[in-house]
Each structure stands twice: as C-alpha cells, then as structure tokens.
Amino acid sequence: MAIRCVASRRTLAGLKETSSRLIGFRGIQTFTLPDLPYDYGALEPAISGEIMQIHHQKHHQTYVTNYNNALEQLDQAVSKGDASAVVKLQSAIKFNGAGHVNHSIFWKNLAPVKEGGGEPPKGSLGSAIDTHFGSLEGLVKKMSAEGAAVQGSGWVWLGLDKELKKLVVDTTANQDPLVTKGGSLVPLVGIDVWEHAYYLQYKNVRPEYLKNVWKVINWKYASEIYEKECN
Amino acid sequence: MAASIAVTANYVLQPPPYALDALEPHMSKQTLEFHWGKHHRAYVDNLKKQVLGTDLEGKPLDHIINKTYNNGDLLPAFNNAAQAWNHEFFWESMKPNGGGKPSGELLALLERDFTSYEKFYEEFNAAAATQFGAGWAWLAYANDKLKVVKTPNAVNPLVLGSFPLLTIDVWEHAYYLDFQNRRPDYIKTFMNNLVSWEAVSARLEAAKVASSSSA
C-alpha cells in the first residue's frame, strides 16, 4: 500500500523511517509512519492530544517498525527457500501490516471540527446512509452499540459491499481488516476500540468515547471513498 | 477437566488481599481503583444479570466458565464469567514487595521444566509480550509439568485442561495508566516487584492434590 512518506516533526524515528522507500535488503519496499493531517491537539475535546500523540508516535509507529522487520525477515526466508520460516512469519505480518493499514485509514477518518470533522455526510453517501439505516443517527447508534460490545480489542466499521452495493456495519477483532469479514467489503469509516484509543481520557467508559468520537469523524473522506467505489 | 483452585468467587467482588495503594509504585492506586473498582466489578455485576433466570444461575463460577466455553464456541456469559475468575486470580497473584526469584520446591520445578529461572522468565515475558491484543499470560501445571501459556481475551487454562498457577493481565487497561504503550516495562515490573510466589506455591500444592485424586 502506498503511503505518503512526508518527512515531518511528527514522524518519530528520524531518517531511517522517512527515507526508507526503497532502502533495505534487496530493495524491498518498506513502510513509513504517515504524517497526521492535523496537530495532535486538534481533535480536542473529543480525543485528547496526549492520546493522539501516543497513539500515532508509539502504537502506529510500532506496527510500522515491526511490519518492516517482518517483511525483511520474510524476504530472507523466501530467498533461502525456508518454507517453515515463511509460514511462521505470517501472523506477525498480518498483525503488524494490518495494524499499519487500519491506523492509516483511521487518521483520515478523523478531522478537526474546523476542517469539517463531525459534519454530516452529504451527497450519495448521505442518501445511502438514510436508505440503509434510516438516518445518520440510526447509523451512529448501531455503530456505537457494536463498538461498545467488542470484547477485547478491535474495530467497528462502516463498509461498502462493492458487489451487493450496500452499506454494512461490522466489527473485527484485534487488527483484522474489514476484508476478513467479506472479500468485497471496502472500509469507509473505522473506529479503533482498542483500549489504547481512549483509555487515558475515558478510562473504562468506552461508550463515552464512542459518543464523542462522532464529533470529529471526517465524512468528507468517507464520501470520497464511497463515490470512487461506486463509479 | 481440571478442577478450579481456591477461587470460589461465585459472583462476589472480593477485594484484593491488600490495600489499593499497597502495590505502589509498581502498580498505582489509580490503576487498582479502575481495574478492580470498575473493570472487575463490571464483570461480576454483568455476570449476575446475565445468568439471572437461566440454568446457569446459582452455579459455581468454574462450572459456568466450562459450560460457556463450549469447546471454543463461546456462549454469551463466558466473557463475564471467565474475566471475573481471571481478575480475582490476578489480584492474588501479586503482593506488596513481591517479585524476584522463588526458592525451594518451586524453584526446583522451574529449573526442572525450564532449565533455569532465567529461561522461565524469558518464556513468560515473551508470552506476555506477544499476546496480540487483549489477553493473559500464565504459568500453568498439567501432567506433572509446569508450562507457560498465553491466552486471548478471557480464555484461561481451566478451559484448556490445566491448572493455573500465576497470571499477568495484558489487556491494555491493566497497564495503560502506569505504562501507556510500554507493555514490556509493565511485564518486567510485574516479574521483578509484584509476583506472589507464596500464592503460586499454594496453588501448585492444590493442583498436585487435585490431579492425583483424579488420576
């Protein structure tokens, strides 16, 4: 997956990460932590700046680092023809790669209020939501309930089933991407319900986090994806 | 199926066997207030509501756990039941001024089954660090052997046929206030400063008795 690798103050580990497009063993492509399109504090009071910084600079960065390590190890194992090493690496690749992909989507799913965060979707996505869920409030209620009910770690998603041409709400465990729930599902909005996404601010009260996160959901981005997939 | 050891919570929220600030500075009072006072309490309260009026009502906790585990096809009450059990077991796995190396028979057994305490430490640490997402790492006893096990979410060794002896909670809520993302530091602190080897020894004795009587 191509990720912008803009060098910035907000990416953590400096040069190795920001310039690593084709560096590395045998020219395998490695990944970098994408820049946030807003400051850490810009989503307050819905999500604290402290959470955003740790979530981005620590959690997401760790997924990127571990994904790159796993890919390098995979490259070596493949070159050596070490079949069992290749198989052994799959869970680290799935977990860390998906963690990277999911979080990259998540940062785009959020926006400061002054940049449209929380503004209801218009256009074709807005109509589709009304058709499938009755209203935006209906969708929000459903996603919040399902997000609160995830046991352990995971995500709650609004997705588009490209084949059936309908919107779906579903949850995934850990870092499982939405596509594990259906091969034709495209994520439009994902909300991280791992405890690290809210604990410092909301503690055990996940429903309160889910109530407030909607104030910074970036429906413009979701609409772009929806319109692109529908055409 | 392995018998439960000692924990007969039966949906009562038992307090930890120490004050909520007694594990400081290794585990903060604030963590205990939320982890025990909110998370653990909620599992107990929600379990009570969930089994009311069903054939699980009034049954011992380990019975509910085994029944609702349902060979891995989890029934609704499993999460609350197992988590109620797991958390009481967790508080009792720790003590103020705990941690470090055990001695006597326990050390001898760790050395027998892991070749050294350091190897056991490494394995337990690795299990706790690599449990993806929420879960637990355990020292468990089965077939006269000690082993390290890691489990996801609410799963515990009872349902896997072994006797739990020690656990560390690696759900993020267990360490986030004190360590944020730094799970390895939390695990190290737990091992060096919190483990109650007395509790582990007592559980091992009970496990040996239980397994010889069912042999």
Tab-separated table of C-alpha atoms in Angstrom:
chain	number	residue	atom	x	y	z
A	1	MET	CA	0.000	0.000	0.000
A	2	ALA	CA	1.454	3.346	-0.999
A	3	ILE	CA	1.660	5.702	1.915
A	4	ARG	CA	2.807	9.296	1.764
A	5	CYS	CA	6.157	9.470	3.447
A	6	VAL	CA	6.491	13.150	4.103
A	7	ALA	CA	9.312	13.883	6.489
A	8	SER	CA	7.989	15.896	9.360
A	9	ARG	CA	8.457	16.664	13.018
A	10	ARG	CA	5.617	14.342	13.762
A	11	THR	CA	7.203	11.165	12.432
A	12	LEU	CA	9.150	9.603	15.165
A	13	ALA	CA	12.376	7.819	14.467
A	14	GLY	CA	14.008	10.157	12.048
A	15	LEU	CA	15.909	9.366	8.942
A	16	LYS	CA	15.599	5.621	8.741
A	17	GLU	CA	11.827	5.843	8.670
A	18	THR	CA	11.374	8.885	6.492
A	19	SER	CA	13.666	7.911	3.671
A	20	SER	CA	13.065	4.216	3.542
A	21	ARG	CA	11.045	3.860	0.385
A	22	LEU	CA	13.427	1.548	-1.447
A	23	ILE	CA	16.190	1.221	1.077
A	24	GLY	CA	16.781	-2.047	2.767
A	25	PHE	CA	17.820	-5.502	1.855
A	26	ARG	CA	17.499	-6.369	-1.795
A	27	GLY	CA	15.427	-3.242	-2.430
A	28	ILE	CA	12.265	-4.473	-0.749
A	29	GLN	CA	9.821	-1.675	-0.205
A	30	THR	CA	9.382	-0.816	3.413
A	31	PHE	CA	6.843	1.425	5.046
A	32	THR	CA	6.872	4.662	6.944
A	33	LEU	CA	4.635	6.237	9.512
A	34	PRO	CA	2.248	8.523	7.635
A	35	ASP	CA	2.031	12.106	8.796
A	36	LEU	CA	-1.144	13.202	10.545
A	37	PRO	CA	-3.014	15.830	8.513
A	38	TYR	CA	-3.627	17.857	11.719
A	39	ASP	CA	-1.905	18.629	15.017
A	40	TYR	CA	-2.146	16.202	17.905
A	41	GLY	CA	-4.354	18.580	19.885
A	42	ALA	CA	-6.661	19.441	17.009
A	43	LEU	CA	-9.286	16.822	17.837
A	44	GLU	CA	-9.860	18.025	21.376
A	45	PRO	CA	-12.006	17.747	23.362
A	46	ALA	CA	-13.270	14.595	21.627
A	47	ILE	CA	-9.864	12.922	21.645
A	48	SER	CA	-7.061	14.343	23.758
A	49	GLY	CA	-3.759	15.477	22.297
A	50	GLU	CA	-1.983	13.110	24.691
A	51	ILE	CA	-3.823	10.127	23.258
A	52	MET	CA	-3.272	11.232	19.658
A	53	GLN	CA	0.454	11.623	20.196
A	54	ILE	CA	0.953	8.265	21.883
A	55	HIS	CA	-1.426	6.524	19.502
A	56	HIS	CA	0.424	7.880	16.453
A	57	GLN	CA	4.053	8.063	17.623
A	58	LYS	CA	4.093	4.897	19.704
A	59	HIS	CA	1.374	2.430	18.716
A	60	HIS	CA	1.211	3.091	14.982
A	61	GLN	CA	4.986	3.548	14.754
A	62	THR	CA	5.470	0.147	16.442
A	63	TYR	CA	3.223	-1.515	13.872
A	64	VAL	CA	5.271	0.088	11.073
A	65	THR	CA	8.599	-0.903	12.617
A	66	ASN	CA	7.515	-4.468	13.314
A	67	TYR	CA	5.903	-4.783	9.883
A	68	ASN	CA	9.137	-3.718	8.213
A	69	ASN	CA	11.137	-6.156	10.328
A	70	ALA	CA	8.783	-8.983	9.482
A	71	LEU	CA	8.938	-8.146	5.773
A	72	GLU	CA	12.743	-8.140	5.838
A	73	GLN	CA	12.737	-11.489	7.576
A	74	LEU	CA	10.211	-12.765	5.049
A	75	ASP	CA	12.384	-11.609	2.186
A	76	GLN	CA	15.323	-13.512	3.600
A	77	ALA	CA	13.260	-16.619	4.280
A	78	VAL	CA	11.839	-16.604	0.750
A	79	SER	CA	15.292	-16.140	-0.757
A	80	LYS	CA	16.605	-19.054	1.263
A	81	GLY	CA	13.610	-21.195	0.388
A	82	ASP	CA	12.849	-21.664	4.083
A	83	ALA	CA	9.217	-22.709	3.894
A	84	SER	CA	8.571	-23.081	7.591
A	85	ALA	CA	10.135	-19.709	8.395
A	86	VAL	CA	7.847	-18.141	5.800
A	87	VAL	CA	4.803	-19.705	7.433
A	88	LYS	CA	5.936	-18.711	10.915
A	89	LEU	CA	6.148	-15.072	9.899
A	90	GLN	CA	2.537	-14.869	8.699
A	91	SER	CA	0.948	-13.882	11.983
A	92	ALA	CA	3.451	-11.074	12.596
A	93	ILE	CA	2.904	-9.807	9.052
A	94	LYS	CA	-0.862	-9.980	9.350
A	95	PHE	CA	-0.977	-8.308	12.730
A	96	ASN	CA	1.525	-5.537	12.154
A	97	GLY	CA	0.709	-4.928	8.490
A	98	ALA	CA	-2.988	-4.704	9.213
A	99	GLY	CA	-2.272	-2.513	12.244
A	100	HIS	CA	-0.427	-0.150	9.923
A	101	VAL	CA	-3.171	-0.187	7.273
A	102	ASN	CA	-6.001	0.229	9.770
A	103	HIS	CA	-4.397	3.147	11.557
A	104	SER	CA	-3.517	4.864	8.282
A	105	ILE	CA	-7.230	4.778	7.442
A	106	PHE	CA	-8.188	5.892	10.940
A	107	TRP	CA	-6.177	9.143	10.842
A	108	LYS	CA	-8.023	10.065	7.631
A	109	ASN	CA	-11.344	9.132	9.218
A	110	LEU	CA	-10.809	11.912	11.752
A	111	ALA	CA	-10.700	15.662	11.236
A	112	PRO	CA	-10.712	18.759	13.431
A	113	VAL	CA	-14.102	20.400	13.738
A	114	LYS	CA	-12.857	23.480	11.904
A	115	GLU	CA	-11.920	21.288	8.961
A	116	GLY	CA	-15.277	19.576	8.755
A	117	GLY	CA	-14.942	16.967	11.475
A	118	GLY	CA	-18.393	15.891	12.584
A	119	GLU	CA	-20.182	17.488	9.626
A	120	PRO	CA	-22.827	15.022	8.392
A	121	PRO	CA	-22.229	13.359	5.046
A	122	LYS	CA	-23.969	14.871	2.078
A	123	GLY	CA	-24.330	13.594	-1.466
A	124	SER	CA	-24.616	9.959	-2.349
A	125	LEU	CA	-23.152	8.604	0.898
A	126	GLY	CA	-25.610	10.668	2.932
A	127	SER	CA	-28.524	9.245	0.930
A	128	ALA	CA	-27.188	5.725	1.134
A	129	ILE	CA	-26.940	6.012	4.915
A	130	ASP	CA	-30.537	7.201	5.127
A	131	THR	CA	-31.632	4.350	2.878
A	132	HIS	CA	-29.791	1.614	4.782
A	133	PHE	CA	-30.035	2.876	8.362
A	134	GLY	CA	-32.974	5.259	8.339
A	135	SER	CA	-30.839	8.223	9.304
A	136	LEU	CA	-27.329	9.182	10.323
A	137	GLU	CA	-28.469	8.931	13.957
A	138	GLY	CA	-29.554	5.371	13.280
A	139	LEU	CA	-26.144	4.502	11.863
A	140	VAL	CA	-24.322	6.190	14.738
A	141	LYS	CA	-26.434	4.343	17.298
A	142	LYS	CA	-25.754	0.997	15.637
A	143	MET	CA	-22.014	1.532	15.254
A	144	SER	CA	-21.662	2.831	18.795
A	145	ALA	CA	-23.529	-0.175	20.207
A	146	GLU	CA	-21.499	-2.652	18.202
A	147	GLY	CA	-18.262	-0.880	19.037
A	148	ALA	CA	-19.079	-0.951	22.731
A	149	ALA	CA	-19.847	-4.669	22.535
A	150	VAL	CA	-16.489	-5.681	21.061
A	151	GLN	CA	-14.865	-7.892	23.666
A	152	GLY	CA	-11.157	-7.345	23.948
A	153	SER	CA	-9.542	-5.317	21.194
A	154	GLY	CA	-10.878	-4.498	17.756
A	155	TRP	CA	-12.556	-2.081	15.389
A	156	VAL	CA	-16.068	-1.119	14.378
A	157	TRP	CA	-16.551	-0.319	10.701
A	158	LEU	CA	-18.913	1.237	8.233
A	159	GLY	CA	-18.147	-0.517	4.996
A	160	LEU	CA	-19.380	-0.698	1.443
A	161	ASP	CA	-20.070	-4.081	-0.034
A	162	LYS	CA	-18.932	-3.383	-3.587
A	163	GLU	CA	-20.705	-6.378	-5.037
A	164	LEU	CA	-24.045	-6.076	-3.310
A	165	LYS	CA	-23.804	-2.286	-3.476
A	166	LYS	CA	-24.898	-1.805	0.093
A	167	LEU	CA	-23.554	-0.321	3.288
A	168	VAL	CA	-22.714	-2.628	6.170
A	169	VAL	CA	-21.726	-2.190	9.797
A	170	ASP	CA	-19.431	-4.827	11.212
A	171	THR	CA	-16.690	-5.331	13.774
A	172	THR	CA	-13.340	-7.041	13.574
A	173	ALA	CA	-11.116	-8.399	16.324
A	174	ASN	CA	-7.602	-7.181	17.059
A	175	GLN	CA	-6.171	-5.728	13.832
A	176	ASP	CA	-8.176	-7.891	11.454
A	177	PRO	CA	-9.028	-5.722	8.450
A	178	LEU	CA	-12.649	-5.379	7.350
A	179	VAL	CA	-11.992	-7.537	4.320
A	180	THR	CA	-11.727	-10.565	6.650
A	181	LYS	CA	-15.479	-10.226	7.146
A	182	GLY	CA	-16.205	-10.220	3.412
A	183	GLY	CA	-13.980	-10.124	0.372
A	184	SER	CA	-15.922	-7.319	-1.308
A	185	LEU	CA	-16.024	-5.021	1.714
A	186	VAL	CA	-14.351	-1.620	1.449
A	187	PRO	CA	-13.841	0.337	4.679
A	188	LEU	CA	-15.404	3.814	4.718
A	189	VAL	CA	-15.168	4.633	8.421
A	190	GLY	CA	-13.247	2.647	11.014
A	191	ILE	CA	-13.273	3.427	14.719
A	192	ASP	CA	-10.495	1.960	16.840
A	193	VAL	CA	-11.928	0.459	20.041
A	194	TRP	CA	-8.661	-0.900	21.401
A	195	GLU	CA	-8.303	0.495	24.904
A	196	HIS	CA	-5.233	2.479	23.855
A	197	ALA	CA	-7.505	4.563	21.614
A	198	TYR	CA	-9.372	6.069	24.566
A	199	TYR	CA	-8.166	4.867	27.951
A	200	LEU	CA	-6.144	7.862	29.154
A	201	GLN	CA	-9.166	10.103	28.648
A	202	TYR	CA	-12.250	7.933	29.001
A	203	LYS	CA	-10.834	5.108	31.164
A	204	ASN	CA	-13.191	2.131	31.230
A	205	VAL	CA	-16.109	4.094	29.779
A	206	ARG	CA	-15.821	3.094	26.140
A	207	PRO	CA	-19.412	4.164	25.368
A	208	GLU	CA	-18.491	7.752	26.285
A	209	TYR	CA	-15.592	7.672	23.820
A	210	LEU	CA	-17.941	6.308	21.162
A	211	LYS	CA	-20.446	9.041	21.911
A	212	ASN	CA	-17.833	11.762	21.442
A	213	VAL	CA	-15.755	10.445	18.557
A	214	TRP	CA	-18.550	11.236	16.090
A	215	LYS	CA	-17.820	14.938	16.619
A	216	VAL	CA	-14.544	14.501	14.755
A	217	ILE	CA	-15.444	11.903	12.140
A	218	ASN	CA	-14.389	13.068	8.686
A	219	TRP	CA	-17.373	12.240	6.498
A	220	LYS	CA	-15.800	14.056	3.538
A	221	TYR	CA	-13.135	11.372	3.268
A	222	ALA	CA	-15.684	8.570	3.648
A	223	SER	CA	-17.779	10.157	0.887
A	224	GLU	CA	-14.751	10.339	-1.437
A	225	ILE	CA	-14.074	6.628	-0.994
A	226	TYR	CA	-17.751	5.794	-1.419
A	227	GLU	CA	-18.115	7.792	-4.603
A	228	LYS	CA	-14.930	6.368	-6.032
A	229	GLU	CA	-16.001	2.770	-5.351
A	230	CYS	CA	-19.480	3.319	-6.705
A	231	ASN	CA	-18.306	4.562	-10.097
B	1	MET	CA	-11.474	-31.436	33.210
B	2	ALA	CA	-9.190	-29.600	35.598
B	3	ALA	CA	-10.790	-28.563	38.866
B	4	SER	CA	-10.734	-24.927	39.863
B	5	ILE	CA	-8.333	-23.952	42.595
B	6	ALA	CA	-9.262	-21.818	45.529
B	7	VAL	CA	-11.172	-19.140	43.658
B	8	THR	CA	-14.827	-19.548	44.513
B	9	ALA	CA	-15.862	-16.057	43.597
B	10	ASN	CA	-19.456	-17.062	42.969
B	11	TYR	CA	-20.124	-13.612	41.666
B	12	VAL	CA	-18.969	-11.675	44.681
B	13	LEU	CA	-16.453	-8.928	44.031
B	14	GLN	CA	-13.714	-9.855	46.513
B	15	PRO	CA	-11.254	-7.062	47.257
B	16	PRO	CA	-7.604	-7.745	46.551
B	17	PRO	CA	-5.720	-9.144	49.574
B	18	TYR	CA	-4.011	-5.753	50.077
B	19	ALA	CA	-4.999	-2.088	50.043
B	20	LEU	CA	-5.441	-0.442	46.649
B	21	ASP	CA	-2.302	1.637	47.147
B	22	ALA	CA	-0.189	-1.211	48.526
B	23	LEU	CA	1.414	-2.120	45.207
B	24	GLU	CA	2.788	1.366	44.584
B	25	PRO	CA	4.996	2.475	42.966
B	26	HIS	CA	4.872	-0.602	40.739
B	27	MET	CA	1.130	-0.580	40.144
B	28	SER	CA	-0.618	2.654	41.043
B	29	LYS	CA	-3.598	3.108	43.319
B	30	GLN	CA	-5.349	4.769	40.380
B	31	THR	CA	-4.879	1.614	38.303
B	32	LEU	CA	-6.320	-0.571	41.077
B	33	GLU	CA	-9.242	1.835	41.539
B	34	PHE	CA	-10.183	1.498	37.884
B	35	HIS	CA	-9.048	-2.047	37.189
B	36	TRP	CA	-10.607	-3.580	40.286
B	37	GLY	CA	-13.212	-0.938	41.106
B	38	LYS	CA	-14.615	-0.557	37.577
B	39	HIS	CA	-13.489	-3.323	35.210
B	40	HIS	CA	-13.555	-6.276	37.600
B	41	ARG	CA	-16.696	-5.006	39.313
B	42	ALA	CA	-18.462	-4.712	35.957
B	43	TYR	CA	-17.639	-8.311	35.023
B	44	VAL	CA	-19.132	-9.525	38.308
B	45	ASP	CA	-22.232	-7.298	38.127
B	46	ASN	CA	-22.870	-8.086	34.475
B	47	LEU	CA	-22.446	-11.804	35.068
B	48	LYS	CA	-25.068	-11.709	37.804
B	49	LYS	CA	-27.514	-10.008	35.458
B	50	GLN	CA	-26.664	-12.316	32.596
B	51	VAL	CA	-27.295	-15.622	34.414
B	52	LEU	CA	-30.431	-14.455	36.206
B	53	GLY	CA	-33.311	-16.693	35.269
B	54	THR	CA	-31.163	-19.095	33.276
B	55	ASP	CA	-29.987	-22.570	34.210
B	56	LEU	CA	-26.568	-21.100	34.990
B	57	GLU	CA	-27.967	-19.100	37.899
B	58	GLY	CA	-26.500	-20.164	41.239
B	59	LYS	CA	-23.942	-22.491	39.678
B	60	PRO	CA	-20.296	-22.272	40.771
B	61	LEU	CA	-18.187	-19.948	38.697
B	62	ASP	CA	-15.914	-22.616	37.267
B	63	HIS	CA	-18.948	-24.609	36.164
B	64	ILE	CA	-20.240	-21.569	34.281
B	65	ILE	CA	-16.846	-20.977	32.740
B	66	ASN	CA	-16.529	-24.516	31.433
B	67	LYS	CA	-20.106	-24.662	30.210
B	68	THR	CA	-19.989	-21.352	28.371
B	69	TYR	CA	-16.560	-22.005	26.898
B	70	ASN	CA	-18.431	-24.601	24.904
B	71	ASN	CA	-15.264	-26.054	23.340
B	72	GLY	CA	-14.241	-22.703	21.956
B	73	ASP	CA	-17.621	-21.730	20.504
B	74	LEU	CA	-18.149	-19.194	23.251
B	75	LEU	CA	-21.576	-18.645	24.747
B	76	PRO	CA	-22.570	-15.128	25.873
B	77	ALA	CA	-21.794	-15.456	29.588
B	78	PHE	CA	-18.249	-16.736	29.048
B	79	ASN	CA	-16.595	-13.358	28.862
B	80	ASN	CA	-18.007	-12.062	32.142
B	81	ALA	CA	-17.623	-15.369	33.990
B	82	ALA	CA	-14.044	-16.023	32.927
B	83	GLN	CA	-12.998	-12.424	33.457
B	84	ALA	CA	-14.491	-12.419	36.961
B	85	TRP	CA	-12.441	-15.511	37.751
B	86	ASN	CA	-9.289	-14.256	35.990
B	87	HIS	CA	-9.220	-10.960	37.832
B	88	GLU	CA	-9.597	-12.423	41.291
B	89	PHE	CA	-6.809	-14.859	40.395
B	90	PHE	CA	-4.704	-11.934	39.165
B	91	TRP	CA	-5.003	-9.855	42.363
B	92	GLU	CA	-3.996	-12.918	44.358
B	93	SER	CA	-1.022	-13.492	42.051
B	94	MET	CA	0.523	-10.281	43.343
B	95	LYS	CA	1.642	-8.920	46.691
B	96	PRO	CA	3.423	-5.834	48.005
B	97	ASN	CA	7.229	-6.290	47.840
B	98	GLY	CA	6.778	-9.323	45.653
B	99	GLY	CA	8.618	-10.476	42.586
B	100	GLY	CA	12.096	-11.832	42.072
B	101	LYS	CA	13.195	-15.438	42.195
B	102	PRO	CA	11.269	-18.083	44.130
B	103	SER	CA	13.029	-20.661	46.294
B	104	GLY	CA	12.618	-24.223	47.487
B	105	GLU	CA	10.483	-26.699	45.628
B	106	LEU	CA	9.024	-24.129	43.253
B	107	LEU	CA	12.458	-23.026	42.090
B	108	ALA	CA	13.496	-26.652	41.682
B	109	LEU	CA	10.478	-27.347	39.495
B	110	LEU	CA	11.039	-24.218	37.396
B	111	GLU	CA	14.632	-25.306	36.900
B	112	ARG	CA	13.491	-28.806	36.013
B	113	ASP	CA	10.900	-27.736	33.445
B	114	PHE	CA	12.567	-24.613	32.011
B	115	THR	CA	16.268	-25.438	32.764
B	116	SER	CA	16.608	-22.241	34.803
B	117	TYR	CA	14.579	-19.479	36.410
B	118	GLU	CA	16.031	-17.104	33.794
B	119	LYS	CA	14.694	-19.298	30.982
B	120	PHE	CA	11.284	-19.388	32.628
B	121	TYR	CA	11.395	-15.585	32.991
B	122	GLU	CA	12.274	-15.243	29.297
B	123	GLU	CA	9.456	-17.531	28.218
B	124	PHE	CA	6.850	-15.936	30.467
B	125	ASN	CA	7.970	-12.491	29.370
B	126	ALA	CA	7.777	-13.470	25.693
B	127	ALA	CA	4.300	-14.945	26.101
B	128	ALA	CA	3.044	-11.799	27.837
B	129	ALA	CA	4.693	-9.516	25.290
B	130	THR	CA	3.480	-11.349	22.194
B	131	GLN	CA	-0.151	-11.965	23.101
B	132	PHE	CA	-1.655	-9.854	20.302
B	133	GLY	CA	-4.476	-7.668	21.503
B	134	ALA	CA	-6.086	-8.430	24.841
B	135	GLY	CA	-5.307	-11.498	26.906
B	136	TRP	CA	-3.254	-13.116	29.646
B	137	ALA	CA	-0.015	-14.990	30.157
B	138	TRP	CA	0.093	-17.883	32.623
B	139	LEU	CA	2.290	-20.306	34.440
B	140	ALA	CA	0.253	-23.492	34.464
B	141	TYR	CA	0.554	-27.080	35.652
B	142	ALA	CA	-0.565	-30.180	33.780
B	143	ASN	CA	0.613	-33.798	33.637
B	144	ASP	CA	3.118	-33.105	36.387
B	145	LYS	CA	4.805	-30.381	34.329
B	146	LEU	CA	4.995	-26.614	34.550
B	147	LYS	CA	4.454	-24.655	31.367
B	148	VAL	CA	3.907	-21.129	30.117
B	149	VAL	CA	0.695	-20.443	28.245
B	150	LYS	CA	-0.766	-17.316	26.651
B	151	THR	CA	-4.470	-16.846	26.060
B	152	PRO	CA	-6.619	-14.278	24.201
B	153	ASN	CA	-9.309	-12.105	25.752
B	154	ALA	CA	-10.990	-14.046	28.591
B	155	VAL	CA	-9.693	-17.537	27.912
B	156	ASN	CA	-7.837	-19.205	30.791
B	157	PRO	CA	-6.043	-22.537	31.380
B	158	LEU	CA	-9.062	-24.028	33.191
B	159	VAL	CA	-10.785	-24.494	29.860
B	160	LEU	CA	-7.610	-25.795	28.267
B	161	GLY	CA	-7.253	-28.606	30.785
B	162	SER	CA	-4.505	-27.291	33.024
B	163	PHE	CA	-4.206	-25.727	36.485
B	164	PRO	CA	-3.393	-22.023	36.506
B	165	LEU	CA	-0.619	-21.100	38.950
B	166	LEU	CA	0.249	-17.496	38.064
B	167	THR	CA	-1.110	-14.896	35.694
B	168	ILE	CA	-0.402	-11.447	34.307
B	169	ASP	CA	-3.209	-9.434	32.734
B	170	VAL	CA	-2.046	-7.933	29.433
B	171	TRP	CA	-5.275	-6.226	28.439
B	172	GLU	CA	-4.261	-2.586	27.892
B	173	HIS	CA	-6.441	-1.447	30.804
B	174	ALA	CA	-4.098	-3.379	33.127
B	175	TYR	CA	-1.115	-1.164	32.388
B	176	TYR	CA	-2.122	1.844	30.340
B	177	LEU	CA	-2.408	4.416	33.124
B	178	ASP	CA	1.023	3.477	34.504
B	179	PHE	CA	2.938	2.456	31.397
B	180	GLN	CA	0.904	3.592	28.350
B	181	ASN	CA	2.116	1.545	25.373
B	182	ARG	CA	5.149	0.184	27.238
B	183	ARG	CA	3.923	-3.335	27.887
B	184	PRO	CA	7.485	-4.761	28.195
B	185	ASP	CA	8.204	-2.381	31.101
B	186	TYR	CA	4.971	-3.432	32.802
B	187	ILE	CA	5.859	-7.125	32.442
B	188	LYS	CA	9.352	-6.526	33.857
B	189	THR	CA	7.906	-4.606	36.816
B	190	PHE	CA	5.402	-7.380	37.463
B	191	MET	CA	8.107	-10.061	37.416
B	192	ASN	CA	10.613	-8.127	39.494
B	193	ASN	CA	8.303	-6.473	42.015
B	194	LEU	CA	4.825	-7.959	42.189
B	195	VAL	CA	4.653	-11.743	41.787
B	196	SER	CA	3.493	-13.591	44.899
B	197	TRP	CA	5.428	-16.843	44.812
B	198	GLU	CA	3.634	-17.858	48.015
B	199	ALA	CA	0.366	-17.837	46.122
B	200	VAL	CA	1.932	-19.802	43.276
B	201	SER	CA	3.287	-22.432	45.697
B	202	ALA	CA	-0.072	-22.814	47.419
B	203	ARG	CA	-1.791	-23.245	44.067
B	204	LEU	CA	0.794	-25.797	42.976
B	205	GLU	CA	0.152	-27.860	46.108
B	206	ALA	CA	-3.576	-27.750	45.479
B	207	ALA	CA	-3.024	-28.687	41.841
B	208	LYS	CA	-0.919	-31.703	42.764
B	209	VAL	CA	-3.581	-32.903	45.207
B	210	ALA	CA	-6.361	-32.353	42.674
B	211	SER	CA	-4.562	-34.139	39.872
B	212	SER	CA	-3.517	-37.130	41.998
B	213	SER	CA	-7.066	-37.541	43.291
B	214	SER	CA	-8.458	-37.558	39.777
B	215	ALA	CA	-5.736	-39.838	38.404
